[in-house]
Amino acid sequence: MVRYGMAAAVGGDRTPFPTRQMAILALCRICEPIAFMSIFPYAYHMVKSFVPDGQSEAQISMYTGMVTSSFAFMECISGIFWGRLSDRIGRKKVLLGGLFGTGLSMLLFGFAQSLPMALIARALGGLLNGNIGVLQTTVAELVTVEKHQPRAYSIMPFVWCIGTIIGGSLGGLLARPAEVMPFFKGTVFETYPFLLPNLVCTGFVVFGLAIGILYLEETHEDRKYDQDRGCEAGQWLLRKLWKRDADAAFNDKDASLDEMRSMLDDNLNAQEYRSNDSSPTLCSTRTSISEPPEFSLEKGFQAVPPAPTIRQALTKQVCLNVVCYGILAFHTISLEQLLPILMAKPIPSENALSLPFRFDGGFGWSIQTTGAFLAAQGFLQMFAQIIVFPWVSRKLGSLRTFWITLSLYPVLYLLAPYLAVLPDNLRIPGLIVLLVGKVTFQSLSYPSLAIILTNSSPSKKVLGTLNGIAMSSASISRGFGPTVSGTMDSLGSSLNMSGLAWWTIAGVALLGWLPGFALQESSKRANFAAQEDEEALVDSDSDTASIITLTADEIVFSK
């Protein structure tokens, strides 16, 4: 008689972190922020070149906002569709399709010579790219151990930070090359002055697309064992380059099965019971296998139930999470817009001050000083994302981490406009505190919400749809946020109350307390791991009868 502990529990502890596949996913991911952020340094100048002379600065700013917001609005429209499609055909195909849409959008934007063409190009990029939600789903399916979640969910935002720094630098350096580099005069880059940064960004997208086709593994539980010609080509290429067996070089998805097999070999007596000799589901090769049955103490092994409907998947906790995504995206994107405005406004006159509410002004900085100071936040956010968030999340849990940021955001917004009226020697330290709070709260709040949504999902089979819904909620908020906050800032300036826009988004952040503090911890993540680790153990020797006795703590195999 051999006693064997519950496989799912032990397997979850020993399952390795999917380092290789996360690295490949990061390479596919980084090209998108590079492409997305590269337009911001020159967007205003590009739009200004489209409109006829005589247009006011306010009109040009409005058109620039339309160009940048069109991506978010179209992403909102298509996010749910791409999420549901990934639940049907798999994550990899949708991710690669999103990369292709990004590259096509960048090419069209580089060749744009009118405002409608620029709007169409940006809108097309948002319409064809639903990768944010699908990426979250892919990470959730790659990471099968709950203790790995904080580390895993910090990687993609970290990659985004790196991409924004690279993209912003490329856009600023490569726009209008004929004006700064004589050898570009008389070329296509003089006719299309904003084509070069878009071509370079498209090159990054093509690189990410190639890496994804060759080495990215499918993670959808119903599709991950389908034949993948791209991965087969990638393994062939590795064998040709390194002259050795590369079958497992970029393959993490069978780790849990190999882990299960090694545990059985270690814990079971080979002469009494050999599970991997008879089990059709324990394998380390890429074969099509049936989905393991679910087990219950009362009914034994049963077939896995079908995926829940959308109505069943939209539980109370999921709906609260979606609302939290929308509110969080609204006030954080408004913060991104109001902070440069605060730095650019002239220093307030002492005669115009009527504290605590009536004052108008800022730091009076130049564009170059503002840009340099804001660039530093990218490095701060990388540190917060890769170091601070995993540590805090492990100590407090995702829900408590989110609650902390939820509580502190309104305080940050209420105090921000008063930095302009501080004494000269305190303004820079005060602004540094504001930037540190901004990047830290963002690095803690978004990954925490992603983990909470993953754990609240009733099934991985609808996780792509739920992430698509959440990202659509965030996208529509990012579309309206700058418009509302900009309007309130203009109204505040006319009333000599530059803090009005800040206090408005503080009110929105306070509104987020209602759904945020109603969120609860969920144990669904453990169920996801159990779905993947449970295997039906069947003895193929017809002359030997196996009696399986199950208790709450262990499985006893008697021969």
Coordinates of C-alpha atoms in Angstrom, one line a residue:
M1 CA 0.0 0.0 0.0
V2 CA 1.4 3.4 -1.0
R3 CA 0.2 6.7 0.4
Y4 CA 0.3 9.6 -2.0
G5 CA -0.6 13.3 -1.0
M6 CA -2.9 15.4 -3.1
A7 CA -1.2 16.0 -6.4
A8 CA -2.7 19.4 -7.1
A9 CA -1.4 20.8 -3.8
V10 CA 2.1 19.5 -4.1
G11 CA 2.3 20.2 -7.8
G12 CA 1.4 23.8 -7.2
D13 CA 4.3 24.3 -4.8
R14 CA 6.8 22.7 -7.1
T15 CA 5.7 24.1 -10.5
P16 CA 8.5 26.4 -11.7
F17 CA 8.0 30.0 -12.8
P18 CA 7.5 30.1 -16.6
T19 CA 10.6 32.2 -17.2
R20 CA 11.1 31.5 -20.9
Q21 CA 7.6 32.0 -22.1
M22 CA 7.3 35.2 -19.9
A23 CA 10.4 36.5 -21.6
I24 CA 9.0 35.8 -25.1
L25 CA 5.8 37.4 -24.1
A26 CA 7.7 40.5 -22.9
L27 CA 9.6 40.7 -26.3
C28 CA 6.2 40.7 -28.0
R29 CA 4.8 43.2 -25.6
I30 CA 7.6 45.8 -25.7
C31 CA 7.1 46.8 -29.3
E32 CA 3.6 48.1 -28.6
P33 CA 4.5 50.8 -26.0
I34 CA 7.4 51.8 -28.3
A35 CA 4.9 52.3 -31.1
F36 CA 2.2 53.9 -29.0
M37 CA 4.3 56.4 -27.2
S38 CA 6.5 57.5 -30.1
I39 CA 3.8 59.8 -31.5
F40 CA 3.5 62.0 -28.4
P41 CA 6.6 64.1 -28.8
Y42 CA 5.6 65.2 -32.3
A43 CA 1.8 64.8 -32.3
Y44 CA 1.1 68.5 -31.7
H45 CA 3.5 69.6 -34.5
M46 CA 2.1 67.0 -36.8
V47 CA -1.5 68.2 -36.3
K48 CA -0.3 71.8 -36.6
S49 CA 1.1 71.1 -40.0
F50 CA -2.3 69.7 -41.1
V51 CA -4.5 72.6 -40.2
P52 CA -4.6 75.9 -42.1
D53 CA -2.9 79.0 -40.8
G54 CA -5.0 81.1 -38.4
Q55 CA -6.2 78.2 -36.2
S56 CA -5.9 79.0 -32.5
E57 CA -3.7 77.1 -30.1
A58 CA -6.8 75.8 -28.4
Q59 CA -8.2 74.3 -31.6
I60 CA -4.8 72.7 -32.4
S61 CA -4.7 71.2 -28.9
M62 CA -8.2 69.9 -29.3
Y63 CA -7.4 68.2 -32.6
T64 CA -4.2 66.7 -31.0
G65 CA -6.4 65.3 -28.2
M66 CA -8.7 63.8 -30.8
V67 CA -5.8 62.1 -32.5
T68 CA -4.5 60.6 -29.2
S69 CA -7.9 59.7 -27.9
S70 CA -9.2 58.0 -31.1
F71 CA -7.0 55.0 -30.3
A72 CA -8.6 54.6 -26.8
F73 CA -12.1 55.0 -28.1
M74 CA -11.8 52.3 -30.8
E75 CA -9.9 50.0 -28.4
C76 CA -12.9 50.3 -26.1
I77 CA -15.3 49.2 -28.9
S78 CA -13.2 46.2 -30.0
G79 CA -11.8 45.1 -26.6
I80 CA -14.7 42.7 -25.7
F81 CA -14.7 41.3 -29.2
W82 CA -11.0 40.4 -29.2
G83 CA -11.3 38.9 -25.7
R84 CA -14.2 36.7 -26.7
L85 CA -12.4 35.7 -29.9
S86 CA -9.3 34.6 -27.8
D87 CA -11.6 32.4 -25.8
R88 CA -12.6 30.6 -29.0
I89 CA -9.5 30.4 -31.2
G90 CA -6.7 30.9 -28.7
R91 CA -4.6 33.7 -27.2
K92 CA -1.6 33.4 -29.6
K93 CA -3.6 34.1 -32.8
V94 CA -5.2 37.2 -31.3
L95 CA -2.0 38.5 -29.9
L96 CA -0.2 38.2 -33.2
G97 CA -3.2 39.8 -35.0
G98 CA -3.0 42.7 -32.6
L99 CA 0.7 43.2 -33.4
F100 CA 0.0 43.1 -37.1
G101 CA -2.7 45.8 -36.6
T102 CA -0.2 48.0 -34.6
G103 CA 2.3 47.8 -37.4
L104 CA -0.2 48.6 -40.1
S105 CA -1.5 51.6 -38.1
M106 CA 2.0 53.0 -37.6
L107 CA 2.7 52.8 -41.3
L108 CA -0.5 54.6 -42.2
F109 CA 0.2 57.2 -39.6
G110 CA 3.6 57.9 -40.9
F111 CA 2.3 58.5 -44.4
A112 CA -0.6 60.6 -43.2
Q113 CA -0.7 64.1 -44.7
S114 CA -4.1 65.2 -43.4
L115 CA -6.0 65.2 -40.1
P116 CA -8.7 62.7 -41.3
M117 CA -5.9 60.3 -42.4
A118 CA -4.1 60.6 -39.1
L119 CA -7.4 60.0 -37.2
I120 CA -8.2 56.9 -39.3
A121 CA -4.7 55.5 -38.8
R122 CA -4.9 55.9 -35.0
A123 CA -8.5 54.6 -34.8
L124 CA -7.5 51.6 -36.9
G125 CA -4.7 50.8 -34.5
G126 CA -7.2 50.8 -31.6
L127 CA -9.7 48.7 -33.5
L128 CA -7.3 46.0 -34.5
N129 CA -5.4 45.8 -31.2
G130 CA -7.1 44.1 -28.3
N131 CA -3.9 42.9 -26.8
I132 CA -4.1 44.4 -23.3
G133 CA -6.8 42.2 -22.1
V134 CA -5.5 39.1 -23.9
L135 CA -2.1 39.6 -22.5
Q136 CA -3.5 39.7 -19.0
T137 CA -5.3 36.4 -19.8
T138 CA -2.1 34.8 -21.2
V139 CA -0.2 35.7 -18.0
A140 CA -3.0 34.3 -15.9
E141 CA -2.8 31.0 -17.8
L142 CA 1.0 30.8 -17.8
V143 CA 1.3 31.4 -14.1
T144 CA -0.4 28.4 -12.3
V145 CA 1.0 29.1 -8.8
E146 CA -0.5 31.9 -6.7
K147 CA 2.7 32.8 -5.1
H148 CA 4.2 33.6 -8.5
Q149 CA 1.4 36.1 -9.3
P150 CA 3.0 39.3 -7.9
R151 CA 6.2 38.6 -9.8
A152 CA 4.4 37.7 -13.0
Y153 CA 2.0 40.7 -13.0
S154 CA 4.8 43.1 -12.5
I155 CA 6.7 42.1 -15.6
M156 CA 4.3 43.5 -18.3
P157 CA 4.0 46.9 -16.7
F158 CA 7.7 47.0 -16.3
V159 CA 8.1 46.2 -20.0
W160 CA 5.6 48.9 -20.8
C161 CA 7.8 51.5 -18.8
I162 CA 10.8 50.5 -20.8
G163 CA 8.9 50.8 -24.0
T164 CA 7.5 54.2 -23.2
I165 CA 11.1 55.5 -22.6
I166 CA 12.4 54.0 -25.9
G167 CA 9.3 55.1 -27.8
G168 CA 9.3 58.7 -26.5
S169 CA 13.0 59.0 -27.3
L170 CA 12.6 57.7 -30.9
G171 CA 9.7 60.0 -31.6
G172 CA 11.6 63.0 -30.4
L173 CA 14.9 62.2 -32.2
L174 CA 13.6 60.9 -35.6
A175 CA 10.7 63.2 -36.4
R176 CA 11.4 65.8 -39.2
P177 CA 14.8 64.3 -39.9
A178 CA 15.4 66.5 -43.0
E179 CA 15.5 69.6 -40.8
V180 CA 18.4 68.3 -38.7
M181 CA 20.2 65.8 -40.9
P182 CA 21.1 67.2 -44.4
F183 CA 21.4 63.8 -46.1
F184 CA 17.6 63.3 -45.7
K185 CA 16.8 66.3 -47.8
G186 CA 15.2 65.5 -51.1
T187 CA 14.2 62.0 -49.9
V188 CA 10.8 60.6 -49.0
F189 CA 11.4 61.6 -45.4
E190 CA 11.2 65.3 -46.4
T191 CA 7.9 64.7 -48.1
Y192 CA 6.6 62.7 -45.1
P193 CA 8.5 64.3 -42.2
F194 CA 7.0 62.0 -39.6
L195 CA 7.5 58.7 -41.5
L196 CA 11.0 57.8 -40.1
P197 CA 10.0 57.2 -36.4
N198 CA 7.0 55.2 -37.6
L199 CA 9.1 53.0 -39.8
V200 CA 11.6 52.3 -37.0
C201 CA 8.7 51.5 -34.7
T202 CA 7.2 49.2 -37.3
G203 CA 10.5 47.4 -37.4
F204 CA 10.2 46.7 -33.7
V205 CA 6.7 45.4 -34.3
V206 CA 7.9 43.1 -37.1
F207 CA 10.6 41.8 -34.7
G208 CA 8.0 41.1 -32.0
L209 CA 5.7 39.4 -34.5
A210 CA 8.5 37.1 -35.7
I211 CA 9.4 36.1 -32.1
G212 CA 5.7 35.5 -31.3
I213 CA 5.2 33.3 -34.4
L214 CA 8.3 31.2 -33.8
Y215 CA 8.4 30.8 -30.0
L216 CA 5.3 31.9 -28.2
E217 CA 3.3 29.0 -26.9
E218 CA -0.5 28.8 -26.9
T219 CA -1.9 29.0 -23.3
H220 CA -5.6 28.4 -23.9
E221 CA -6.5 25.1 -22.2
D222 CA -8.5 23.8 -25.2
R223 CA -6.0 24.9 -27.8
K224 CA -2.5 24.6 -26.3
Y225 CA -2.0 21.1 -27.6
D226 CA -3.0 21.9 -31.2
Q227 CA -0.3 21.6 -33.8
D228 CA 1.6 24.9 -34.1
R229 CA 3.6 25.3 -37.4
G230 CA 5.2 28.4 -36.2
C231 CA 6.7 26.8 -33.0
E232 CA 7.8 23.8 -35.1
A233 CA 9.6 26.2 -37.4
G234 CA 11.2 27.9 -34.4
Q235 CA 12.4 24.6 -32.9
W236 CA 13.9 23.7 -36.3
L237 CA 15.6 27.0 -36.6
L238 CA 17.2 26.6 -33.1
R239 CA 18.4 23.1 -34.0
K240 CA 20.1 24.4 -37.1
L241 CA 21.7 27.3 -35.3
W242 CA 22.9 25.5 -32.1
K243 CA 23.3 22.0 -33.6
R244 CA 21.5 20.4 -30.7
D245 CA 18.1 19.3 -29.5
A246 CA 16.0 22.4 -28.9
D247 CA 12.6 20.8 -28.4
A248 CA 12.2 22.3 -24.9
A249 CA 14.2 25.5 -25.4
F250 CA 11.2 27.8 -25.4
N251 CA 8.5 25.4 -24.0
D252 CA 7.2 26.0 -20.5
K253 CA 3.7 24.7 -20.9
D254 CA 4.4 21.0 -20.1
A255 CA 6.2 21.9 -16.9
S256 CA 3.3 21.0 -14.7
L257 CA 2.9 17.6 -16.4
D258 CA 6.6 16.9 -16.1
E259 CA 6.4 18.0 -12.5
M260 CA 3.6 15.6 -11.8
R261 CA 5.4 12.7 -13.4
S262 CA 8.6 13.4 -11.4
M263 CA 6.6 13.4 -8.2
L264 CA 4.9 10.1 -9.0
D265 CA 8.3 8.6 -9.8
D266 CA 9.8 9.9 -6.5
N267 CA 6.9 8.9 -4.2
L268 CA 5.5 5.7 -5.6
N269 CA 7.1 2.3 -5.5
A270 CA 7.9 1.3 -9.1
Q271 CA 7.3 -2.4 -8.4
E272 CA 3.9 -1.8 -6.9
Y273 CA 2.6 1.1 -9.0
R274 CA 3.8 2.8 -12.2
S275 CA 1.5 5.7 -13.0
N276 CA 3.4 7.0 -16.0
D277 CA 3.4 3.6 -17.7
S278 CA -0.4 3.5 -17.9
S279 CA -1.7 7.0 -17.8
P280 CA -2.6 8.4 -21.2
T281 CA -2.4 12.0 -20.0
L282 CA 1.0 12.1 -18.3
C283 CA 3.3 13.1 -21.2
S284 CA 6.2 15.4 -21.9
T285 CA 5.7 15.5 -25.7
R286 CA 3.5 17.8 -27.7
T287 CA 0.5 15.6 -28.2
S288 CA -3.2 16.2 -28.2
I289 CA -4.6 15.0 -24.9
S290 CA -8.1 15.1 -23.5
E291 CA -8.9 17.5 -20.7
P292 CA -8.5 15.9 -17.3
P293 CA -11.6 15.1 -15.4
E294 CA -12.6 17.0 -12.2
F295 CA -12.8 15.1 -8.9
S296 CA -15.2 15.4 -6.0
L297 CA -15.3 13.3 -2.9
E298 CA -19.0 12.6 -3.3
K299 CA -19.1 11.7 -7.0
G300 CA -15.6 10.7 -7.9
F301 CA -14.1 11.7 -11.3
Q302 CA -16.4 13.6 -13.7
A303 CA -16.2 15.3 -17.0
V304 CA -15.1 18.9 -16.9
P305 CA -18.2 21.2 -17.1
P306 CA -18.6 23.5 -20.1
A307 CA -17.5 27.1 -20.0
P308 CA -20.0 29.4 -18.2
T309 CA -22.0 31.8 -20.3
I310 CA -21.2 35.6 -20.2
R311 CA -24.1 36.2 -17.9
Q312 CA -22.8 33.5 -15.5
A313 CA -19.3 34.9 -15.7
L314 CA -20.3 38.4 -14.9
T315 CA -20.6 37.8 -11.2
K316 CA -20.9 40.6 -8.6
Q317 CA -17.2 40.6 -7.9
V318 CA -16.3 40.7 -11.6
C319 CA -18.6 43.6 -12.2
L320 CA -17.2 45.5 -9.3
N321 CA -13.7 44.9 -10.7
V322 CA -14.7 46.2 -14.1
V323 CA -16.1 49.4 -12.5
C324 CA -12.9 49.8 -10.5
Y325 CA -10.9 49.6 -13.7
G326 CA -13.0 52.3 -15.4
I327 CA -12.8 54.7 -12.4
L328 CA -9.0 54.1 -11.9
A329 CA -8.3 54.7 -15.6
F330 CA -10.3 57.9 -15.6
H331 CA -8.5 59.7 -12.8
T332 CA -5.0 58.3 -13.6
I333 CA -5.1 59.4 -17.2
S334 CA -6.4 62.8 -16.0
L335 CA -3.4 63.0 -13.7
E336 CA -1.1 62.3 -16.7
Q337 CA -2.7 65.4 -18.5
L338 CA -2.8 67.8 -15.5
L339 CA 0.7 67.3 -14.2
P340 CA 2.5 68.8 -17.3
I341 CA -0.1 71.7 -17.2
L342 CA 0.8 72.3 -13.6
M343 CA 4.5 72.4 -14.5
A344 CA 3.9 74.8 -17.5
K345 CA 1.6 77.3 -15.9
P346 CA 3.3 80.6 -14.8
I347 CA 4.2 81.1 -11.2
P348 CA 1.2 82.5 -9.3
S349 CA 1.4 86.2 -8.3
E350 CA 1.1 86.8 -4.5
N351 CA -1.5 89.5 -5.2
A352 CA -3.7 86.9 -6.9
L353 CA -3.6 84.5 -4.0
S354 CA -6.7 84.0 -1.9
L355 CA -6.1 80.8 -0.1
P356 CA -7.3 78.2 0.5
F357 CA -9.2 77.9 -2.8
R358 CA -8.6 80.9 -5.0
F359 CA -5.2 80.8 -6.7
D360 CA -4.0 80.1 -10.2
G361 CA -0.6 79.1 -11.4
G362 CA 2.1 76.5 -11.5
F363 CA 5.9 76.1 -11.8
G364 CA 6.5 78.2 -14.9
W365 CA 8.8 75.6 -16.4
S366 CA 9.9 75.3 -20.1
I367 CA 8.9 72.4 -22.3
Q368 CA 12.5 71.0 -22.0
T369 CA 12.5 71.1 -18.2
T370 CA 9.1 69.6 -18.0
G371 CA 10.0 66.8 -20.4
A372 CA 13.3 66.0 -18.6
F373 CA 11.5 65.9 -15.2
L374 CA 8.7 63.7 -16.5
A375 CA 11.2 61.3 -18.2
A376 CA 12.6 60.5 -14.7
Q377 CA 9.2 59.0 -13.7
G378 CA 9.7 56.2 -16.2
F379 CA 12.8 55.0 -14.3
L380 CA 11.0 55.5 -10.9
Q381 CA 8.1 53.4 -12.2
M382 CA 10.4 50.6 -13.4
F383 CA 11.8 50.3 -9.9
A384 CA 8.3 50.5 -8.3
Q385 CA 7.0 47.9 -10.7
I386 CA 9.7 45.3 -10.4
I387 CA 10.8 45.8 -6.8
V388 CA 8.1 47.5 -4.7
F389 CA 4.9 45.8 -6.1
P390 CA 6.0 42.1 -5.7
W391 CA 7.2 42.8 -2.2
V392 CA 4.1 44.7 -1.0
S393 CA 1.8 42.2 -2.7
R394 CA 3.4 39.2 -1.1
K395 CA 3.3 40.9 2.3
L396 CA -0.3 42.3 2.2
G397 CA -2.1 40.5 -0.7
S398 CA -3.5 42.0 -3.8
L399 CA -6.7 43.2 -2.2
R400 CA -5.2 45.1 0.7
T401 CA -2.6 46.5 -1.7
F402 CA -5.3 47.9 -3.9
W403 CA -7.2 49.2 -0.9
I404 CA -4.2 51.2 0.2
T405 CA -3.8 52.9 -3.2
L406 CA -7.6 53.5 -3.2
S407 CA -7.4 55.4 0.1
L408 CA -4.3 57.5 -0.8
Y409 CA -5.2 58.6 -4.4
P410 CA -7.7 61.3 -3.2
V411 CA -5.2 62.7 -0.8
L412 CA -2.6 63.0 -3.6
Y413 CA -5.0 64.9 -5.9
L414 CA -6.3 67.2 -3.1
L415 CA -2.8 68.4 -2.2
A416 CA -1.2 68.5 -5.8
P417 CA -2.3 72.0 -6.8
Y418 CA -1.0 73.5 -3.6
L419 CA 2.6 72.7 -4.7
A420 CA 2.4 75.9 -6.8
V421 CA 2.0 78.1 -3.7
L422 CA 4.8 76.5 -1.7
P423 CA 8.0 78.5 -1.0
D424 CA 10.6 78.2 -3.7
N425 CA 12.9 75.8 -1.7
L426 CA 10.0 73.4 -1.1
R427 CA 8.5 73.2 -4.6
I428 CA 11.0 70.7 -6.1
P429 CA 10.9 68.3 -3.1
G430 CA 7.1 68.6 -3.1
L431 CA 7.0 67.7 -6.8
I432 CA 9.3 64.8 -6.2
V433 CA 7.0 63.4 -3.5
L434 CA 4.1 63.8 -6.0
L435 CA 5.9 61.9 -8.7
V436 CA 7.0 59.1 -6.4
G437 CA 3.4 58.8 -5.1
K438 CA 2.0 58.8 -8.6
V439 CA 4.3 56.1 -10.0
T440 CA 4.1 53.9 -6.8
F441 CA 0.3 54.0 -6.7
Q442 CA 0.0 53.2 -10.4
S443 CA 2.5 50.3 -10.1
L444 CA 0.5 48.9 -7.2
S445 CA -3.1 49.4 -8.3
Y446 CA -3.3 48.1 -11.8
P447 CA -1.5 44.8 -11.3
S448 CA -3.5 44.2 -8.1
L449 CA -6.7 44.7 -10.0
A450 CA -5.5 42.3 -12.7
I451 CA -4.8 39.6 -10.1
I452 CA -8.1 40.2 -8.3
L453 CA -10.0 39.8 -11.6
T454 CA -8.1 36.6 -12.5
N455 CA -8.9 35.1 -9.1
S456 CA -12.6 36.2 -9.4
S457 CA -13.2 34.6 -12.8
P458 CA -15.4 31.5 -12.5
S459 CA -13.4 29.8 -15.3
K460 CA -10.3 30.3 -17.4
K461 CA -12.4 29.7 -20.5
V462 CA -14.0 33.1 -20.1
L463 CA -11.0 34.9 -18.7
G464 CA -10.2 36.4 -22.1
T465 CA -13.7 37.9 -22.4
L466 CA -13.6 39.3 -18.8
N467 CA -10.3 40.9 -19.4
G468 CA -11.6 42.4 -22.7
I469 CA -14.6 43.8 -20.8
A470 CA -12.3 45.3 -18.1
M471 CA -9.9 46.8 -20.7
S472 CA -12.9 48.3 -22.6
S473 CA -14.0 49.9 -19.4
A474 CA -10.6 51.4 -18.9
S475 CA -10.3 52.5 -22.6
I476 CA -13.5 54.5 -22.6
S477 CA -12.5 56.2 -19.4
R478 CA -9.1 57.1 -20.9
G479 CA -11.0 58.6 -23.8
F480 CA -13.2 60.8 -21.7
G481 CA -10.8 61.5 -18.8
P482 CA -8.6 64.1 -20.6
T483 CA -11.6 65.9 -22.1
V484 CA -13.4 66.3 -18.7
S485 CA -10.3 67.2 -16.8
G486 CA -9.2 69.7 -19.5
T487 CA -12.6 71.3 -19.4
M488 CA -12.5 71.6 -15.7
D489 CA -9.0 73.1 -15.8
S490 CA -10.2 75.8 -18.3
L491 CA -13.1 76.6 -16.0
G492 CA -10.9 76.7 -13.0
S493 CA -8.5 79.1 -14.7
S494 CA -11.4 81.5 -15.5
L495 CA -12.5 81.3 -11.8
N496 CA -8.9 81.8 -10.5
M497 CA -9.1 78.2 -9.1
S498 CA -6.4 76.1 -10.7
G499 CA -7.1 73.4 -8.2
L500 CA -10.7 72.8 -9.6
A501 CA -9.6 70.0 -12.0
W502 CA -7.5 68.3 -9.4
W503 CA -10.3 68.4 -6.9
T504 CA -12.7 67.0 -9.5
I505 CA -10.6 63.9 -10.1
A506 CA -10.2 63.6 -6.3
G507 CA -14.0 63.3 -6.2
V508 CA -13.9 60.7 -8.9
A509 CA -11.2 58.7 -6.9
L510 CA -13.4 59.0 -3.8
L511 CA -16.3 57.6 -5.9
G512 CA -14.1 54.6 -6.5
W513 CA -14.2 53.7 -2.8
L514 CA -17.8 52.3 -3.3
P515 CA -16.9 49.4 -5.6
G516 CA -13.3 49.2 -4.4
F517 CA -14.0 48.4 -0.8
A518 CA -16.7 46.0 -1.8
L519 CA -14.2 43.7 -3.5
Q520 CA -13.4 40.5 -1.8
E521 CA -10.6 37.9 -1.9
S522 CA -11.3 34.9 -4.0
S523 CA -9.8 31.4 -3.9
K524 CA -10.6 30.7 -7.6
R525 CA -6.9 30.8 -8.4
A526 CA -6.3 27.5 -6.5
N527 CA -9.1 25.9 -8.5
F528 CA -7.4 26.9 -11.8
A529 CA -4.2 25.2 -10.7
A530 CA -6.1 22.1 -9.6
Q531 CA -7.8 21.9 -13.0
E532 CA -4.4 21.7 -14.7
D533 CA -2.7 19.3 -12.2
E534 CA -5.4 16.7 -11.7
E535 CA -4.9 13.6 -13.8
A536 CA -6.9 10.4 -14.1
L537 CA -4.7 7.5 -12.9
V538 CA -5.7 4.2 -14.5
D539 CA -3.9 0.9 -14.4
S540 CA -3.6 -0.8 -17.8
D541 CA -3.0 -4.3 -16.4
S542 CA -6.4 -6.0 -16.8
D543 CA -5.3 -8.8 -14.4
T544 CA -4.7 -6.4 -11.5
A545 CA -7.5 -4.6 -9.7
S546 CA -6.7 -1.2 -8.2
I547 CA -8.8 0.1 -5.4
I548 CA -8.7 3.9 -4.9
T549 CA -9.6 5.1 -1.4
L550 CA -9.9 8.8 -1.0
T551 CA -9.9 10.9 2.1
A552 CA -9.9 14.7 2.6
D553 CA -6.1 14.7 3.2
E554 CA -4.6 11.9 1.0
I555 CA -5.1 9.3 -1.8
V556 CA -4.3 5.7 -0.9
F557 CA -3.5 3.3 -3.7
S558 CA -4.0 -0.4 -2.8
K559 CA -3.0 -3.2 -5.1

